[in-house]
Coordinates of C-alpha atoms and ligand atoms in Angstrom, one line a residue:
M4 CA -0.7 13.4 28.0
E5 CA -2.7 11.4 30.6
L6 CA -3.1 13.0 33.9
K7 CA -3.7 10.4 36.9
L8 CA -3.6 11.0 40.8
A9 CA -1.8 8.2 43.6
Q10 CA -1.8 8.3 46.8
S11 CA 1.4 6.9 47.3
R12 CA 5.1 8.0 48.7
A13 CA 6.7 9.6 46.0
T14 CA 9.6 6.9 46.7
A15 CA 7.4 4.1 45.8
L16 CA 5.9 5.0 42.2
E17 CA 7.3 3.6 39.3
A18 CA 8.1 5.9 36.6
D19 CA 10.7 6.7 34.0
A20 CA 11.4 9.7 35.9
I21 CA 9.9 11.5 39.1
V22 CA 10.1 14.8 40.1
V23 CA 11.1 15.6 43.8
L24 CA 11.2 19.2 44.9
E25 CA 13.6 21.1 47.2
W26 CA 13.6 24.2 48.4
K27 CA 15.9 26.4 48.7
G28 CA 19.1 26.8 51.5
S29 CA 18.1 23.0 52.4
K30 CA 22.0 22.1 53.8
Q31 CA 20.7 19.0 54.9
P32 CA 19.7 16.6 52.1
E33 CA 16.8 15.0 54.0
L34 CA 15.4 13.4 51.5
F35 CA 18.1 11.7 49.8
K36 CA 21.2 11.0 51.9
T37 CA 23.0 9.7 49.3
L38 CA 23.7 12.9 47.5
A39 CA 25.7 14.9 50.3
P40 CA 28.4 15.7 47.8
F41 CA 25.9 17.4 45.2
Y42 CA 24.8 19.8 48.0
D43 CA 28.1 20.3 49.3
S44 CA 28.9 21.5 46.1
G45 CA 25.9 24.1 45.4
E46 CA 25.2 21.5 42.4
I47 CA 21.8 21.6 44.2
S48 CA 20.9 24.5 45.8
G49 CA 17.3 24.4 45.8
K50 CA 16.9 27.9 43.5
P51 CA 13.7 28.0 41.6
L52 CA 14.1 25.8 38.3
E53 CA 17.4 24.5 38.8
F54 CA 17.5 20.6 37.8
T55 CA 19.4 17.8 38.6
L56 CA 18.5 14.9 36.6
L57 CA 20.2 11.3 38.5
H58 CA 19.9 8.2 37.8
G59 CA 19.1 5.2 39.9
V60 CA 19.0 7.0 43.4
E61 CA 18.7 4.8 46.5
G62 CA 15.0 4.6 47.9
Y63 CA 13.1 5.6 44.9
K64 CA 11.3 2.8 42.7
A65 CA 11.2 5.3 39.2
R66 CA 14.2 5.3 37.2
R67 CA 15.2 8.7 37.7
V68 CA 15.1 10.9 40.3
L69 CA 14.7 14.6 38.8
I70 CA 15.3 17.3 41.7
A71 CA 13.6 20.3 41.1
G72 CA 14.5 23.7 42.9
A73 CA 11.3 25.2 43.9
G74 CA 12.7 28.0 46.5
E75 CA 11.7 28.9 49.5
R76 CA 8.5 26.5 51.2
E77 CA 6.8 29.5 52.2
K78 CA 6.7 31.8 49.1
L79 CA 5.3 28.7 46.5
D80 CA 2.5 29.8 45.4
A81 CA 0.1 27.8 42.7
A82 CA 2.1 29.9 40.0
G83 CA 5.3 28.7 41.3
L84 CA 4.5 25.5 41.0
R85 CA 2.8 25.4 37.5
R86 CA 6.1 26.8 35.8
I87 CA 8.1 24.1 37.9
A88 CA 5.8 21.6 36.8
G89 CA 6.1 22.3 33.1
A90 CA 9.2 23.7 32.9
A91 CA 10.5 20.1 34.8
V92 CA 8.5 18.2 31.7
R93 CA 10.3 20.1 29.2
F94 CA 13.8 19.7 31.0
L95 CA 13.1 15.7 30.9
S96 CA 11.2 15.6 27.5
G97 CA 13.3 14.3 24.7
K98 CA 15.0 11.8 27.0
G99 CA 13.4 8.8 25.7
I100 CA 11.1 9.0 28.8
A101 CA 7.5 8.2 28.6
S102 CA 6.1 8.4 32.0
V103 CA 6.4 10.8 34.8
A104 CA 5.5 10.8 38.0
F105 CA 5.5 14.4 40.5
G106 CA 6.1 14.3 44.1
L107 CA 3.5 16.1 46.1
D108 CA 2.8 14.1 49.2
R109 CA 4.4 15.8 51.5
E110 CA 4.7 19.0 53.6
G111 CA 1.0 20.1 52.6
L112 CA 1.5 20.4 48.8
G113 CA -1.2 17.8 48.1
T114 CA -3.9 20.3 47.5
A115 CA -6.1 21.1 45.2
E116 CA -4.7 23.9 43.8
F117 CA -1.6 22.3 44.0
V118 CA -2.3 19.6 42.1
E119 CA -4.3 21.9 39.3
A120 CA -1.3 23.5 38.8
A121 CA 1.5 21.0 38.6
A122 CA -1.0 19.2 36.1
E123 CA -1.7 22.3 34.4
G124 CA 1.6 23.4 34.1
A125 CA 2.7 19.9 32.6
L126 CA 0.5 20.2 30.2
L127 CA 1.2 23.3 28.8
G128 CA 5.1 22.2 29.2
V129 CA 4.9 19.4 27.0
W130 CA 3.5 21.1 24.0
E131 CA 6.0 22.0 21.4
P132 CA 5.0 23.9 18.1
D133 CA 6.5 21.7 15.7
R134 CA 4.0 19.7 14.3
L135 CA 4.8 20.6 10.8
K136 CA 8.8 19.5 11.1
T137 CA 9.1 16.1 8.8
D138 CA 12.6 15.1 9.8
D139 CA 13.0 12.6 12.4
K140 CA 13.0 13.9 15.6
E141 CA 15.5 11.1 18.0
N142 CA 14.3 10.0 20.7
S143 CA 11.6 13.0 21.1
K144 CA 8.3 11.1 21.4
P145 CA 6.5 13.1 23.8
I146 CA 5.6 12.2 27.7
G147 CA 3.0 10.2 27.6
S148 CA 1.8 10.3 31.3
L149 CA 2.2 12.2 34.0
T150 CA 1.3 10.6 37.4
I151 CA 0.7 12.9 40.9
A152 CA 1.6 11.5 44.0
V153 CA -0.2 12.8 47.1
G154 CA -0.5 11.7 50.4
D155 CA -4.7 11.1 50.4
V156 CA -6.2 11.0 46.8
K157 CA -10.1 12.7 48.2
G158 CA -11.4 15.9 47.0
L159 CA -8.8 16.2 44.3
D160 CA -10.1 14.7 41.3
A161 CA -12.2 17.6 40.6
A162 CA -8.8 20.0 40.9
L163 CA -7.1 17.2 38.4
N164 CA -9.9 17.3 35.8
H165 CA -10.3 21.5 35.7
A166 CA -6.3 21.5 34.8
R167 CA -7.2 18.8 32.3
V168 CA -9.8 20.5 30.7
V169 CA -8.4 24.2 30.8
G170 CA -4.4 22.7 29.7
E171 CA -6.4 20.5 26.8
A172 CA -8.1 23.5 25.7
A173 CA -5.1 25.9 26.0
N174 CA -3.0 23.5 23.8
L175 CA -5.7 23.2 21.1
T176 CA -5.9 27.1 21.5
R177 CA -2.1 27.2 20.5
D178 CA -2.4 24.2 18.4
I179 CA -4.5 26.7 16.1
A180 CA -2.4 29.9 16.7
V181 CA 0.4 27.7 15.4
E182 CA -1.0 27.3 12.2
P183 CA 0.9 29.1 9.1
P184 CA -1.4 31.4 7.3
N185 CA -1.8 29.7 4.3
V186 CA -3.1 27.0 6.1
L187 CA -5.1 28.6 8.5
T188 CA -7.7 31.0 6.6
P189 CA -11.2 32.6 8.0
L190 CA -12.9 29.4 6.5
A191 CA -10.6 27.4 8.0
L192 CA -11.0 28.5 11.0
A193 CA -14.3 28.3 10.8
D194 CA -13.9 24.4 10.2
R195 CA -11.7 24.0 13.3
A196 CA -13.9 26.1 15.4
R197 CA -16.9 23.8 13.8
A198 CA -14.8 20.3 14.4
M199 CA -14.5 21.8 18.5
A200 CA -18.3 22.4 18.8
E201 CA -19.3 19.5 16.7
A202 CA -17.0 16.9 19.4
A203 CA -17.9 18.9 22.5
G204 CA -21.5 18.8 21.9
L205 CA -22.0 22.7 21.3
A206 CA -24.1 24.6 18.6
I207 CA -22.5 26.6 16.0
E208 CA -23.5 28.6 12.9
V209 CA -20.6 30.4 10.9
L210 CA -22.3 33.4 8.9
D211 CA -21.1 33.6 5.4
Q212 CA -20.2 37.0 3.4
D213 CA -23.4 36.8 1.7
R214 CA -25.8 36.8 5.3
M215 CA -22.9 39.5 6.2
R216 CA -23.7 41.3 3.7
Q217 CA -27.6 41.1 4.2
L218 CA -27.0 42.4 8.0
G219 CA -25.3 45.3 7.1
M220 CA -21.6 44.5 8.3
G221 CA -20.0 46.8 6.3
A222 CA -17.1 47.3 8.8
L223 CA -15.9 43.7 8.8
L224 CA -16.5 43.6 4.9
G225 CA -14.5 46.4 4.5
V226 CA -11.7 44.8 6.3
A227 CA -12.2 41.8 4.6
Q228 CA -12.6 42.8 0.5
G229 CA -9.2 42.4 0.0
S230 CA -8.3 39.3 0.4
A231 CA -9.4 36.2 -1.8
E232 CA -10.3 34.4 1.2
P233 CA -13.8 34.8 2.1
P234 CA -13.9 36.4 5.7
A235 CA -17.0 34.4 8.3
L236 CA -18.9 35.4 11.4
I237 CA -18.7 32.7 13.8
V238 CA -21.1 32.2 17.0
I239 CA -20.8 29.1 19.1
R240 CA -23.7 28.5 21.8
Y241 CA -23.2 26.8 25.3
V242 CA -26.1 27.1 27.3
P243 CA -26.7 25.6 31.0
E244 CA -28.7 22.7 32.0
K245 CA -29.5 25.3 35.0
S246 CA -28.6 28.6 34.9
S247 CA -28.1 30.3 38.7
D248 CA -28.5 33.4 36.7
P249 CA -30.7 33.0 33.6
S250 CA -30.7 36.5 33.1
T251 CA -27.3 36.7 32.1
Q252 CA -25.3 36.1 28.8
L253 CA -22.0 36.1 28.5
G254 CA -20.3 36.9 25.4
F255 CA -16.5 35.8 24.6
V256 CA -15.6 38.0 21.0
G257 CA -12.0 37.0 19.7
K258 CA -10.3 38.8 16.8
G259 CA -9.7 36.3 13.9
V260 CA -7.2 38.3 11.5
T261 CA -5.3 35.3 10.4
F262 CA -3.0 37.0 8.6
D263 CA -2.4 41.1 9.0
T264 CA -0.3 42.6 6.3
G265 CA -1.6 45.8 7.1
G266 CA -3.7 45.9 4.0
I267 CA -2.9 49.0 1.9
S268 CA -1.3 50.6 4.6
I269 CA 1.5 47.9 4.8
K270 CA 3.2 46.3 7.3
P271 CA 7.1 46.6 7.1
A272 CA 8.8 43.6 5.4
E273 CA 10.7 42.8 8.9
G274 CA 8.8 40.2 11.2
M275 CA 5.2 40.5 9.3
E276 CA 5.4 36.4 9.7
K277 CA 4.5 37.2 13.0
M278 CA 1.5 38.6 11.8
K279 CA -0.4 34.7 11.4
Y280 CA -1.2 35.5 15.2
D281 CA -3.7 38.2 15.1
M282 CA -6.2 35.7 15.3
A283 CA -5.1 34.4 18.7
G284 CA -8.0 35.9 20.4
A285 CA -10.7 33.6 17.9
A286 CA -8.3 30.6 19.1
S287 CA -8.4 31.3 22.8
V288 CA -12.4 32.0 23.1
I289 CA -12.3 28.3 20.3
G290 CA -10.5 27.1 23.5
A291 CA -12.5 28.6 26.1
M292 CA -15.7 27.2 24.4
Q293 CA -14.5 24.1 24.8
A294 CA -13.5 23.8 28.2
I295 CA -16.4 25.5 28.9
A296 CA -18.9 22.8 27.4
R297 CA -16.3 20.2 29.2
L298 CA -16.9 22.1 32.8
K299 CA -20.7 23.4 32.6
P300 CA -20.5 26.5 34.6
P301 CA -24.2 27.4 35.3
V302 CA -24.7 30.3 33.2
A303 CA -24.9 30.8 29.2
V304 CA -21.8 31.9 27.3
T305 CA -21.8 32.6 23.6
G306 CA -18.6 32.5 21.6
I307 CA -18.4 35.2 18.9
I308 CA -15.6 35.1 15.7
P309 CA -15.2 37.6 13.2
T310 CA -12.5 36.7 11.2
V311 CA -10.9 38.0 7.7
E312 CA -7.5 37.9 6.3
N313 CA -6.2 41.5 6.1
M314 CA -4.4 41.7 2.8
P315 CA -4.1 44.5 0.0
G316 CA -5.3 43.9 -3.2
G317 CA -7.0 45.7 -6.2
R318 CA -9.8 45.6 -4.0
A319 CA -9.1 46.6 -1.2
Q320 CA -10.1 49.1 1.3
R321 CA -8.6 52.6 0.9
P322 CA -7.5 54.8 3.5
G323 CA -9.8 57.4 3.3
D324 CA -13.1 55.1 2.5
I325 CA -16.0 55.6 4.8
V326 CA -17.5 52.3 6.0
K327 CA -21.3 51.8 7.8
S328 CA -21.4 49.4 10.0
L329 CA -23.5 46.9 11.7
S330 CA -24.5 49.7 14.6
G331 CA -25.1 52.0 11.6
K332 CA -22.7 54.3 12.7
T333 CA -20.1 55.2 10.1
I334 CA -16.6 54.7 10.3
E335 CA -13.3 56.7 8.4
I336 CA -10.6 54.2 7.6
L337 CA -7.6 56.4 8.3
N338 CA -4.9 53.3 8.5
T339 CA -5.8 50.1 7.1
D340 CA -3.7 48.6 9.8
A341 CA -5.9 49.1 12.5
E342 CA -8.4 46.5 11.6
G343 CA -8.9 44.6 14.3
R344 CA -11.3 47.0 15.9
L345 CA -13.2 47.0 12.7
I346 CA -14.4 43.2 13.0
L347 CA -15.3 43.1 16.4
A348 CA -17.1 46.7 16.2
D349 CA -19.4 44.8 14.0
A350 CA -18.7 41.5 16.0
I351 CA -19.8 43.3 19.0
T352 CA -22.9 44.8 17.5
Y353 CA -23.8 41.1 16.7
A354 CA -23.4 39.9 19.9
K355 CA -25.7 42.3 21.5
Q356 CA -28.3 41.5 18.9
L357 CA -28.1 37.6 20.2
G358 CA -29.1 38.9 23.7
C359 CA -25.3 38.9 25.4
T360 CA -25.5 40.9 28.6
H361 CA -21.9 41.0 29.3
L362 CA -19.1 41.2 26.8
I363 CA -15.8 40.5 27.4
D364 CA -13.6 41.0 23.7
T365 CA -9.9 39.7 23.4
A366 CA -7.4 40.8 20.4
T367 CA -4.0 41.1 19.5
L368 CA -4.9 45.0 18.5
T369 CA -2.4 47.2 19.2
G370 CA 1.2 47.5 19.2
A371 CA 1.0 50.4 22.0
I372 CA 0.3 47.7 24.8
V373 CA 3.2 46.0 24.3
V374 CA 5.4 49.3 24.4
A375 CA 3.1 50.2 27.7
L376 CA 3.2 46.7 29.0
G377 CA 5.9 44.7 27.5
H378 CA 5.0 40.8 27.4
L379 CA 4.0 40.4 31.0
S380 CA 0.8 41.7 31.0
S381 CA -2.5 41.7 29.2
G382 CA -4.0 45.1 29.1
A383 CA -7.7 45.6 29.9
F384 CA -10.1 48.0 29.4
T385 CA -13.4 48.7 31.3
N386 CA -16.9 50.5 30.8
N387 CA -17.8 48.5 34.3
D388 CA -16.2 48.3 37.8
A389 CA -17.8 45.4 38.7
L390 CA -17.2 43.1 35.4
L391 CA -13.4 44.6 35.6
E392 CA -13.2 42.9 38.6
K393 CA -15.1 39.5 38.5
W394 CA -12.4 39.5 35.3
M395 CA -9.6 40.4 37.7
A396 CA -10.3 37.6 40.0
A397 CA -11.0 35.0 37.1
S398 CA -7.4 35.9 35.7
K399 CA -5.2 36.2 38.6
L400 CA -6.9 32.7 39.7
A401 CA -5.9 31.3 35.9
G402 CA -2.1 32.6 36.6
E403 CA -3.1 35.1 33.3
K404 CA -1.7 38.6 34.9
M405 CA -3.7 41.3 33.8
W406 CA -3.1 45.0 33.9
H407 CA -6.2 47.7 34.1
M408 CA -5.5 50.2 31.8
P409 CA -7.3 54.0 31.7
L410 CA -10.6 54.3 29.3
D411 CA -11.3 58.0 29.9
D412 CA -14.2 59.9 28.1
E413 CA -11.3 62.7 26.7
Y414 CA -9.6 59.4 24.3
R415 CA -13.1 59.7 22.2
D416 CA -11.8 63.1 21.1
L417 CA -9.1 61.7 19.5
L418 CA -11.2 59.6 17.2
K419 CA -13.0 62.9 15.9
T420 CA -13.1 63.1 12.1
V421 CA -15.1 65.9 9.7
Y422 CA -16.3 63.1 7.6
A423 CA -17.6 60.1 9.3
D424 CA -19.2 59.6 12.8
I425 CA -15.3 58.2 13.8
G426 CA -12.2 57.4 12.8
N427 CA -10.1 54.5 13.0
I428 CA -7.0 55.8 14.7
G429 CA -6.5 58.3 17.4
G430 CA -3.4 60.3 17.9
R431 CA 0.5 59.3 17.4
Y432 CA 0.1 58.2 21.1
G433 CA -2.1 56.1 23.9
G434 CA -3.2 54.0 20.7
A435 CA -3.9 50.8 22.6
C436 CA -6.1 53.4 24.8
T437 CA -7.9 54.7 21.4
A438 CA -8.1 51.6 20.3
A439 CA -9.9 50.4 23.2
M440 CA -12.0 53.5 23.2
F441 CA -12.6 52.6 19.3
I442 CA -14.1 49.7 20.7
K443 CA -16.2 50.9 23.4
E444 CA -18.3 53.5 20.6
F445 CA -19.8 49.8 20.1
V446 CA -20.5 48.7 23.3
G447 CA -22.3 51.5 24.9
D448 CA -23.3 50.7 27.7
T449 CA -23.5 46.9 28.2
P450 CA -21.1 45.5 30.5
W451 CA -17.4 44.6 28.7
V452 CA -13.7 44.4 29.3
H453 CA -11.4 44.8 26.1
V454 CA -8.5 42.5 26.8
D455 CA -5.2 43.3 24.7
V456 CA -2.8 40.3 24.3
A457 CA -0.7 41.3 21.4
G458 CA 2.0 41.6 24.0
T459 CA 1.1 38.1 25.5
A460 CA -0.6 35.6 23.4
W461 CA 2.5 34.9 21.5
L462 CA 6.4 34.4 23.0
D463 CA 9.0 35.4 20.8
D464 CA 11.7 33.0 22.8
A465 CA 10.9 29.8 24.7
K466 CA 10.6 29.7 28.7
P467 CA 12.5 27.2 30.3
Y468 CA 8.6 26.3 31.3
M469 CA 6.9 26.9 28.0
A470 CA 7.6 26.6 23.8
K471 CA 8.1 29.8 21.7
G472 CA 5.0 30.4 20.2
P473 CA 1.6 30.8 21.6
T474 CA 0.9 30.7 24.9
G475 CA -2.8 30.3 25.1
I476 CA -3.8 33.3 27.0
P477 CA -6.3 34.0 28.3
V478 CA -8.7 30.6 27.8
G479 CA -7.7 30.5 31.8
S480 CA -9.3 33.6 32.6
F481 CA -12.6 32.7 30.3
V482 CA -13.1 29.6 32.0
N483 CA -12.7 31.3 35.7
L484 CA -15.0 34.0 34.9
A485 CA -17.9 31.4 33.7
L486 CA -17.4 29.1 36.3
N487 CA -16.9 31.5 39.0
W488 CA -20.0 33.7 38.0
K489 CA -22.7 35.1 40.4
A490 CA -25.7 37.4 39.3
Ligands
BES516 N1 -2.5 43.3 14.4 C1 -1.9 44.6 14.9 C2 -1.4 44.7 16.4 C3 -0.4 43.7 16.8 C4 1.1 44.4 16.7 C5 -0.4 42.9 17.5 C6 2.4 44.1 16.8 C7 1.0 42.1 17.3 C8 1.7 42.6 17.6 C9 -2.8 45.5 14.7 O1 -3.8 45.3 13.8 C10 -2.2 46.7 14.5 O2 -1.6 46.2 12.9 N2 -2.0 48.0 14.7 C11 -1.6 49.0 14.4 C12 -2.8 49.9 14.5 C13 -2.3 51.3 14.3 C14 -2.5 51.3 13.1 C15 -3.1 52.8 14.7 C16 -0.6 49.2 15.3 O3 -0.4 49.1 16.8 O4 0.8 49.4 15.3
ZN517 ZN1 -3.6 45.3 11.8
ZN518 ZN1 -4.3 42.9 13.4

């Protein structure tokens, strides 16, 4: 979808449809004097996400006007507008509408923050997960352009560009995450990363199984050995022309399990098809690196993606196996379904060997985080409050909710085993915390934030503003962390 700014009154813009916000309780239809019956009957009440589509509204050049309820003016923030914009384009989709305009030309709405929110929300809203459907989708040509009307375009280009870059990166993440697991194997994921990197001008290296064996990545390889699909470790590098903090190299690490059957500790059949999204963390790192290549933050960023398929097979690892990780630490496999932390362990050790000074990992790591936080917030764990503070600020700006989870030393006790340095599962309770504690064992003292997105990377049901399926979280947080980086 093409994004444009227009210094214009909303009334003067030509488009197939224009979205105009209406406030709650606005009994005097100031904008639409001829629409009194809609207001009198309560059909238009201005409550958030209420939409009324009208043709040929007097005074408007656009062919249709979509009156979008936006709540109270004082309460509308960027997150709210992002949702309204997403829901509006979804409401207009499938109606044969090619060009949409969005009126932000009044009441102080034409700010950088609101322009960015509207544009990004619309980009996220138009994305659909049905690319592999072959039946004719009647009248469902996607909306091709969005023009945002503002009073003064001066200084708004950067905001529009940020929205474009981040929205497209999130949608790339969603395109990759939604691919079926027979198509998106670990090597196919590496191909997708390579295609992105080459197009964006980033250096990329893909370590194959032999190389990983030479290096001693026993934890990652143990997970991969049950699958006929070979694993990979993808490294994507962004180096700024001029760094504001040359001693820093951010490392973004994403779990890339292209399908998680659970392995020998196999998962129940019901809902197992969803485990194709167990590479959503990896996909978000690919998307974030694309956005970073375009927005050029003043800090070095390396994306590290361990990718495997977790299958039960004649060669699969067993509960009871003990593997030697790249760090040298031995791990007793107590449950082969706790595989994400195993591949992250080796990827994080490798990231440190590459010189990463600060690490953020993101993973669909535990069902326990979904029990704890539901689908609203991702869980954020850290060994460094200063880095967490930066991460929280970045995620707030991006509208991606995070909740700080505990990581007390006592959780380490639950991972003790007799036969190896550490076991790969804790007890029955606090599963998201013991999983984070396991990863911390390999992070050591390097400042680090672990982001468990098992509950937030995927929507089981469509929202008014977003399709069912992958959400693109936490691409926006990654990008903001790098853009706003200060030593
Ligand atoms: N990929 C799953 C976690 C998951 C669960 C992601 C639900 C998305 C939705 C992970 O590999 C896993 O299976 N974790 C186990 C760990 C357990 C064996 C300690 C879990 O959460 O049940
Ligand atoms: Zn698993
Ligand atoms: Zn998994």
